[in-house]
Short mmCIF file of C-alpha atoms in Angstrom, two decimals:
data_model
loop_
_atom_site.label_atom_id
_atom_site.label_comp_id
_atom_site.label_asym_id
_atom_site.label_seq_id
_atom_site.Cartn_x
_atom_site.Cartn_y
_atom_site.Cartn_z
CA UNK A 13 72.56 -79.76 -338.74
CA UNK A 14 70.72 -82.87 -337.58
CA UNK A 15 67.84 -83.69 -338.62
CA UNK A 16 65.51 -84.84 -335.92
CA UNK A 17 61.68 -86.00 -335.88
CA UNK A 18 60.35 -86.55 -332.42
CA UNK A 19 56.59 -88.58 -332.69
CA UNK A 20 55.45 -91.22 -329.22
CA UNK A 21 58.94 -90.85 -327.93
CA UNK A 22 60.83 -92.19 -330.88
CA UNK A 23 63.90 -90.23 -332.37
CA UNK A 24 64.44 -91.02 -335.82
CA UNK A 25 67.29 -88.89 -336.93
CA UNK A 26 70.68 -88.74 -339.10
CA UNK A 27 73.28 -88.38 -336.84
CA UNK A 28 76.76 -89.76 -335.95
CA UNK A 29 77.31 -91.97 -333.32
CA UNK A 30 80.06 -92.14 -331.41
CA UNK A 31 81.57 -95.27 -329.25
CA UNK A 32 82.15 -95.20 -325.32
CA UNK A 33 85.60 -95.46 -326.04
CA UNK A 34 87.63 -93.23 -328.49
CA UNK A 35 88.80 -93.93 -332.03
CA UNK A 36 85.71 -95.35 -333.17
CA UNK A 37 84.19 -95.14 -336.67
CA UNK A 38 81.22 -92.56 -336.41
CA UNK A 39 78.02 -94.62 -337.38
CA UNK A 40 74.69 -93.03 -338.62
CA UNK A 41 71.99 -93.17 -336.11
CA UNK A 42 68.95 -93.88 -337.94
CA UNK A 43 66.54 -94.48 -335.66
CA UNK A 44 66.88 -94.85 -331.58
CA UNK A 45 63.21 -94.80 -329.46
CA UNK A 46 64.04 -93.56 -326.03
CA UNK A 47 61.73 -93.81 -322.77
CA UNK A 48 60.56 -91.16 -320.20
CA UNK A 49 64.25 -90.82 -318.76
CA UNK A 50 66.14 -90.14 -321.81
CA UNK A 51 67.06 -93.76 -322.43
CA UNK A 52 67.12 -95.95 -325.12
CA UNK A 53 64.40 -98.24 -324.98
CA UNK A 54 62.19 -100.06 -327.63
CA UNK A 55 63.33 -99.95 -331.74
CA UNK A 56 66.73 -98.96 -332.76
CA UNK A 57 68.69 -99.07 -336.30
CA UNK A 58 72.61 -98.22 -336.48
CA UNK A 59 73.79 -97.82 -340.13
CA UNK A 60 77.66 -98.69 -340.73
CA UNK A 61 80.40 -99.44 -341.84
CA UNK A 62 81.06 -100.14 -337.64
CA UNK A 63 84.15 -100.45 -336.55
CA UNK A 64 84.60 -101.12 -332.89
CA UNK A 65 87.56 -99.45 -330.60
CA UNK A 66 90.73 -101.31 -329.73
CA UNK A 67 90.13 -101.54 -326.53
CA UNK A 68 86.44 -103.14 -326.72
CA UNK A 69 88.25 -105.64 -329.21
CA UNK A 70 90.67 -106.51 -326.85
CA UNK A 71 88.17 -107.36 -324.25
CA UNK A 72 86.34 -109.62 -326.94
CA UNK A 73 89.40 -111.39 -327.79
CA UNK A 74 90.01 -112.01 -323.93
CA UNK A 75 86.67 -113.51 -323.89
CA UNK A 76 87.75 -116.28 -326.29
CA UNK A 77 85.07 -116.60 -328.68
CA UNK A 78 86.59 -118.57 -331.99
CA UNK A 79 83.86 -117.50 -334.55
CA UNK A 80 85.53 -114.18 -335.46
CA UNK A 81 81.84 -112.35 -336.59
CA UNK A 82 80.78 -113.58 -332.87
CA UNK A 83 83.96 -111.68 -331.51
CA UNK A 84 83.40 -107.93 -333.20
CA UNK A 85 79.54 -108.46 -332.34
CA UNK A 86 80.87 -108.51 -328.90
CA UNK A 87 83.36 -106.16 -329.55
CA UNK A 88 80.20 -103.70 -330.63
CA UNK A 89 78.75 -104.69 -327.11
CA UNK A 90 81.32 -103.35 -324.97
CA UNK A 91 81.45 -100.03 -326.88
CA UNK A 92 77.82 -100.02 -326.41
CA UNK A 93 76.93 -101.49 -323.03
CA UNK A 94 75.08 -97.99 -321.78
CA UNK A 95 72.97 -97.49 -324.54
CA UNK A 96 72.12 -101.28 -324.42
CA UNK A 97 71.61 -101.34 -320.53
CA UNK A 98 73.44 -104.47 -320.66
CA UNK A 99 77.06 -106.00 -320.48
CA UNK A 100 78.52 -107.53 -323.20
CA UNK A 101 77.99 -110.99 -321.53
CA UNK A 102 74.49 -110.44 -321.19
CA UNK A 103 74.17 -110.55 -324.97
CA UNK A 104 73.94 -114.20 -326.02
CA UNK A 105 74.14 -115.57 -329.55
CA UNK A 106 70.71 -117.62 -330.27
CA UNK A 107 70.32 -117.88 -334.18
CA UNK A 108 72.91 -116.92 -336.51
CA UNK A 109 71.96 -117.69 -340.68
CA UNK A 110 73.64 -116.46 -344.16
CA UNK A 111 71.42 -115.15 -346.95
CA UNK A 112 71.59 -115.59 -350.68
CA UNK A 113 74.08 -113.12 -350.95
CA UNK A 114 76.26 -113.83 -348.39
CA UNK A 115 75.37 -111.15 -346.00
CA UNK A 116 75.33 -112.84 -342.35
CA UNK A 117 73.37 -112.26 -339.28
CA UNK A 118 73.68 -112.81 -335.65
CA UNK A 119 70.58 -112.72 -333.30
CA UNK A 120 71.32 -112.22 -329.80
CA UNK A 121 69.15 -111.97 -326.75
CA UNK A 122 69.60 -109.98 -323.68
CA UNK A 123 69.77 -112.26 -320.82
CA UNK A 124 69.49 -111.72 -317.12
CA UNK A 125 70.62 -115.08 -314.46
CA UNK A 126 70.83 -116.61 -318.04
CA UNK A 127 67.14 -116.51 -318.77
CA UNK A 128 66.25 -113.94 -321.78
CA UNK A 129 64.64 -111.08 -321.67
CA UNK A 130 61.12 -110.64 -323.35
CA UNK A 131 60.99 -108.04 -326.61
CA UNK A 132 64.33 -107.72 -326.71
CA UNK A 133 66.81 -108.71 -329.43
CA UNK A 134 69.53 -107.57 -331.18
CA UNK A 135 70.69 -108.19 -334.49
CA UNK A 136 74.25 -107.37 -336.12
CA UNK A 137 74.77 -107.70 -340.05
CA UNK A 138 77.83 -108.56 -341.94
CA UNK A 139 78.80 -108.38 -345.09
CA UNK A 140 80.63 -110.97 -347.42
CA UNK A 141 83.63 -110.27 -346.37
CA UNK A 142 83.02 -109.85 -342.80
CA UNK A 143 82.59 -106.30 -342.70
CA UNK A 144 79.65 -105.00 -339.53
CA UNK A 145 77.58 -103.06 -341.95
CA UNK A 146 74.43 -102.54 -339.10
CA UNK A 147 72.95 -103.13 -336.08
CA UNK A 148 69.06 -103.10 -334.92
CA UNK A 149 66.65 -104.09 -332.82
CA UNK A 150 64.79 -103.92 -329.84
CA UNK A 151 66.34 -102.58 -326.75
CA UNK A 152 64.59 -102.99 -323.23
CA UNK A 153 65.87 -101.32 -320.27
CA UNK A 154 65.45 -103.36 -316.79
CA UNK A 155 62.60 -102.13 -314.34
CA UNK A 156 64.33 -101.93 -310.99
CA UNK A 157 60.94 -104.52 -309.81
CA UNK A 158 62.77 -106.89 -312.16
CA UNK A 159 66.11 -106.60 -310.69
CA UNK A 160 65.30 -106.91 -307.29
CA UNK A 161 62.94 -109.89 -307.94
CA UNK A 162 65.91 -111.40 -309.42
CA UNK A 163 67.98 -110.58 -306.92
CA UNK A 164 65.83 -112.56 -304.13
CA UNK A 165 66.13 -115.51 -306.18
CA UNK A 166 63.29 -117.29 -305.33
CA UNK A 167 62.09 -120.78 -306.07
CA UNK A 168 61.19 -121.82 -309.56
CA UNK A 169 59.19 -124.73 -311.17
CA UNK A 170 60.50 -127.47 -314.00
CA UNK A 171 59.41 -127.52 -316.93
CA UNK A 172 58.17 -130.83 -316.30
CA UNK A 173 56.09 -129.21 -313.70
CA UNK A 174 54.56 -126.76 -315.97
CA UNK A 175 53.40 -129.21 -318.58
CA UNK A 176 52.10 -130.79 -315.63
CA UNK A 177 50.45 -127.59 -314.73
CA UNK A 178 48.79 -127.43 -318.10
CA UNK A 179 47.80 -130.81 -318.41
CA UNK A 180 46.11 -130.21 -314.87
CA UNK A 181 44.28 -127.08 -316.66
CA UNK A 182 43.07 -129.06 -319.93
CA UNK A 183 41.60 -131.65 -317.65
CA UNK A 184 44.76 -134.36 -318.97
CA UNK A 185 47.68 -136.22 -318.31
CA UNK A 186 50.64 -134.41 -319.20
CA UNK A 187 51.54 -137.87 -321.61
CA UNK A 188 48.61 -136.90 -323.67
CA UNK A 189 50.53 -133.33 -324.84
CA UNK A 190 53.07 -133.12 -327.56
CA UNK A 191 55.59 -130.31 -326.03
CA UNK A 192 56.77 -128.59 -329.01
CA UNK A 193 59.03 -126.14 -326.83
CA UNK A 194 58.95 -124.52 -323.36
CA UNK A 195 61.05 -121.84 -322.52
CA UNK A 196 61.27 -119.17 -319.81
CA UNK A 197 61.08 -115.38 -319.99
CA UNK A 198 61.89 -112.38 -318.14
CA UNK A 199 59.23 -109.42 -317.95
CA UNK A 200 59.65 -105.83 -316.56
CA UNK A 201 55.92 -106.50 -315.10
CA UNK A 202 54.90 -109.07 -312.72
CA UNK A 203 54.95 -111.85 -312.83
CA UNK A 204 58.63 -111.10 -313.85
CA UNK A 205 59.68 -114.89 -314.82
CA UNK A 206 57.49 -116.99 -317.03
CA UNK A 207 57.02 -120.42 -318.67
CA UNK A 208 56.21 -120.26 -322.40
CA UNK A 209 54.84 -123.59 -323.81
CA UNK A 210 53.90 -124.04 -327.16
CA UNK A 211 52.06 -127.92 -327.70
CA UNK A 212 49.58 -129.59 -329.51
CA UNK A 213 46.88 -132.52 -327.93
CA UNK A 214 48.26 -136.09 -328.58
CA UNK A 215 45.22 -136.49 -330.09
CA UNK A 216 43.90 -133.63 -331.95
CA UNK A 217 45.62 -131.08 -334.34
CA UNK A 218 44.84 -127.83 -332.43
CA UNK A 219 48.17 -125.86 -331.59
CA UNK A 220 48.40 -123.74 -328.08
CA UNK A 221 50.73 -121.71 -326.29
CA UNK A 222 50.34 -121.48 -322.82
CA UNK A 223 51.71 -118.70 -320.68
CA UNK A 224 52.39 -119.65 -316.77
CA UNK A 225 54.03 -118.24 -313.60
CA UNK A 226 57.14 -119.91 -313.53
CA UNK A 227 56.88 -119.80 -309.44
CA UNK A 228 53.52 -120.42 -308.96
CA UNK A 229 52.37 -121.97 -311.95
CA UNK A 230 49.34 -120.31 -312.24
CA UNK A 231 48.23 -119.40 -315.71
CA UNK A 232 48.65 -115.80 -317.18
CA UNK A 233 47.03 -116.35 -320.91
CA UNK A 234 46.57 -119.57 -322.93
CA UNK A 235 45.88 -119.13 -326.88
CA UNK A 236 44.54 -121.30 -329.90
CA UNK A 237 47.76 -120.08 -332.19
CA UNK A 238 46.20 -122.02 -334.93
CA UNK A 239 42.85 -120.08 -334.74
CA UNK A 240 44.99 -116.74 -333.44
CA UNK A 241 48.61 -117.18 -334.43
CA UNK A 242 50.75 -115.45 -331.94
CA UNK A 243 51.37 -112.09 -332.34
CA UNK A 244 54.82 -110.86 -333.29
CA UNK A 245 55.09 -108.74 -329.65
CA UNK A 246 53.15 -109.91 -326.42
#
C-alpha cells in the first residue's frame, strides 16, 4: 500500500508511475505538489531508472535532435506532456553541465511563443553511461489570463527600450549602465510578460535588477542585489 503524506497541497509519496503510453518502466514518485484542481503544479521528484515508451522515442527521433541525452529527455516529455502541462517542444534545453563523477544534467525551461516561463524548470539526470536515473523540478501550470494574453499578441518593447526605460528611472543615459543581461519572462499574474535586467552604474559598483512591463515599460520592482541578493523564487 502507498504511502501518502498530504501537508499545503503537496503529495510526497512512494508510488509507481506509469507513462501515457504503455510499456514504460514504472518510476517511483517521490514527491509531486498538486494545485486546487488535482494538477501537478509547483515541486516534483521522479526517481528512476526511466525508460521512455517506443512510441515517445520515435517522436524524439523524428524531431532530429543529435545529442542523444537531449533526445530521451524529450522522449520523457512526450510520455509526460499532461502532467507537465506542456508539449514536448515547449521544453527547451538552456544549461546542460557534467559533474565530477560523470553524472550529467539537462536544464530545460518551459516556454510559451518562445519566451520562458517564470518558476519553472525541469531537470533530467543521467548517469555515466547515459542511463535517465531522475527527473525534478518545478512544474507550473498556465493560468487561462496567460493564455489568452498571449493569444492577443500584443505589442512589445526592445530591450534597448527597456534599458532606456531604466536609465529614464535612475535619472541617466542608458550609455552610463553596464547591461549584464536582460531577458523576458512569462507570469501567470499580470503583467503576464516582463523584462528582467540585471546591471551595474558605469560608474559605481552597486549591482541592480530591474523588473519592467515588457508592454508598457513601467516598473514592477527594482532591487540593490548586492545589498539584497535576489531571492532564489520571485
Amino acid at each position: 500500500m502507498n504511502k501518502v503524506k498530504l501537508l499545503a497541497a503537496t503529495i510526497v509519496v512512494t508510488a509507481t508511475l506509469g507513462t501515457q503510453a504503455s510499456a514504460a518502466t514504472p518510476n517511483q514518485v517521490m514527491r509531486m505538489d498538486t494545485n486546487a484542481q488535482g494538477q501537478a503544479h509547483g515541486l516534483f521528484q521522479i526517481q528512476g531508472p526511466i525508460t521512455p515508451t517506443s512510441q515517445a522515442v520515435q517522436k524524439a527521433a523524428r524531431e532530429g535532435a543529435a545529442d542523444s541525452l537531449l533526445s530521451k529527455a524529450r522522449a520523457f516529455f512526450w510520455d509526460h506532456q499532461t502532467m507537465l502541462g506542456a508539449g514536448a517542444g515547449d521544453l527547451v534545453l538552456h544549461k546542460q553541465n557534467t559533474d565530477a563523477f560523470g553524472n550529467q544534467h539537462l536544464r530545460f525551461y518551459r516556454t510559451l511563443a518562445g519566451i520562458p516561463v517564470k518558476d519553472m524548470e525541469v531537470l533530467v539526470h543521467f548517469d555515466s553511461a547515459g542511463n535517465m536515473t531522475s527527473v525534478n523540478g518545478e512544474i507550473v501550470q498556465l493560468s487561462p489570463a496567460l493564455e489568452t494574453h498571449m493569444a492577443s499578441q500584443r505589442p512589445r518593447i526592445s530591450e534597448a527600450d527597456a534599458l532606456a526605460a531604466v536609465a529614464t528611472l535612475r535619472n541617466t543615459t542608458p550609455d552610463q549602465l553596464r547591461l549584464l543581461s536582460a531577458k523576458q519572462w512569462l507570469f501567470n499574474e499580470a503583467p503576464h510578460v516582463r523584462w528582467h535586467l540585471d546591471l551595474n552604474p558605469e560608474n559605481g559598483i552597486d549591482r541592480f535588477s530591474y523588473w519592467l512591463d515588457a508592454e508598457t515599460g513601467a516598473l514592477i520592482d527594482v532591487q540593490n542585489t548586492l545589498r539584497h541578493p535576489i531571492p532564489f523564487r520571485r
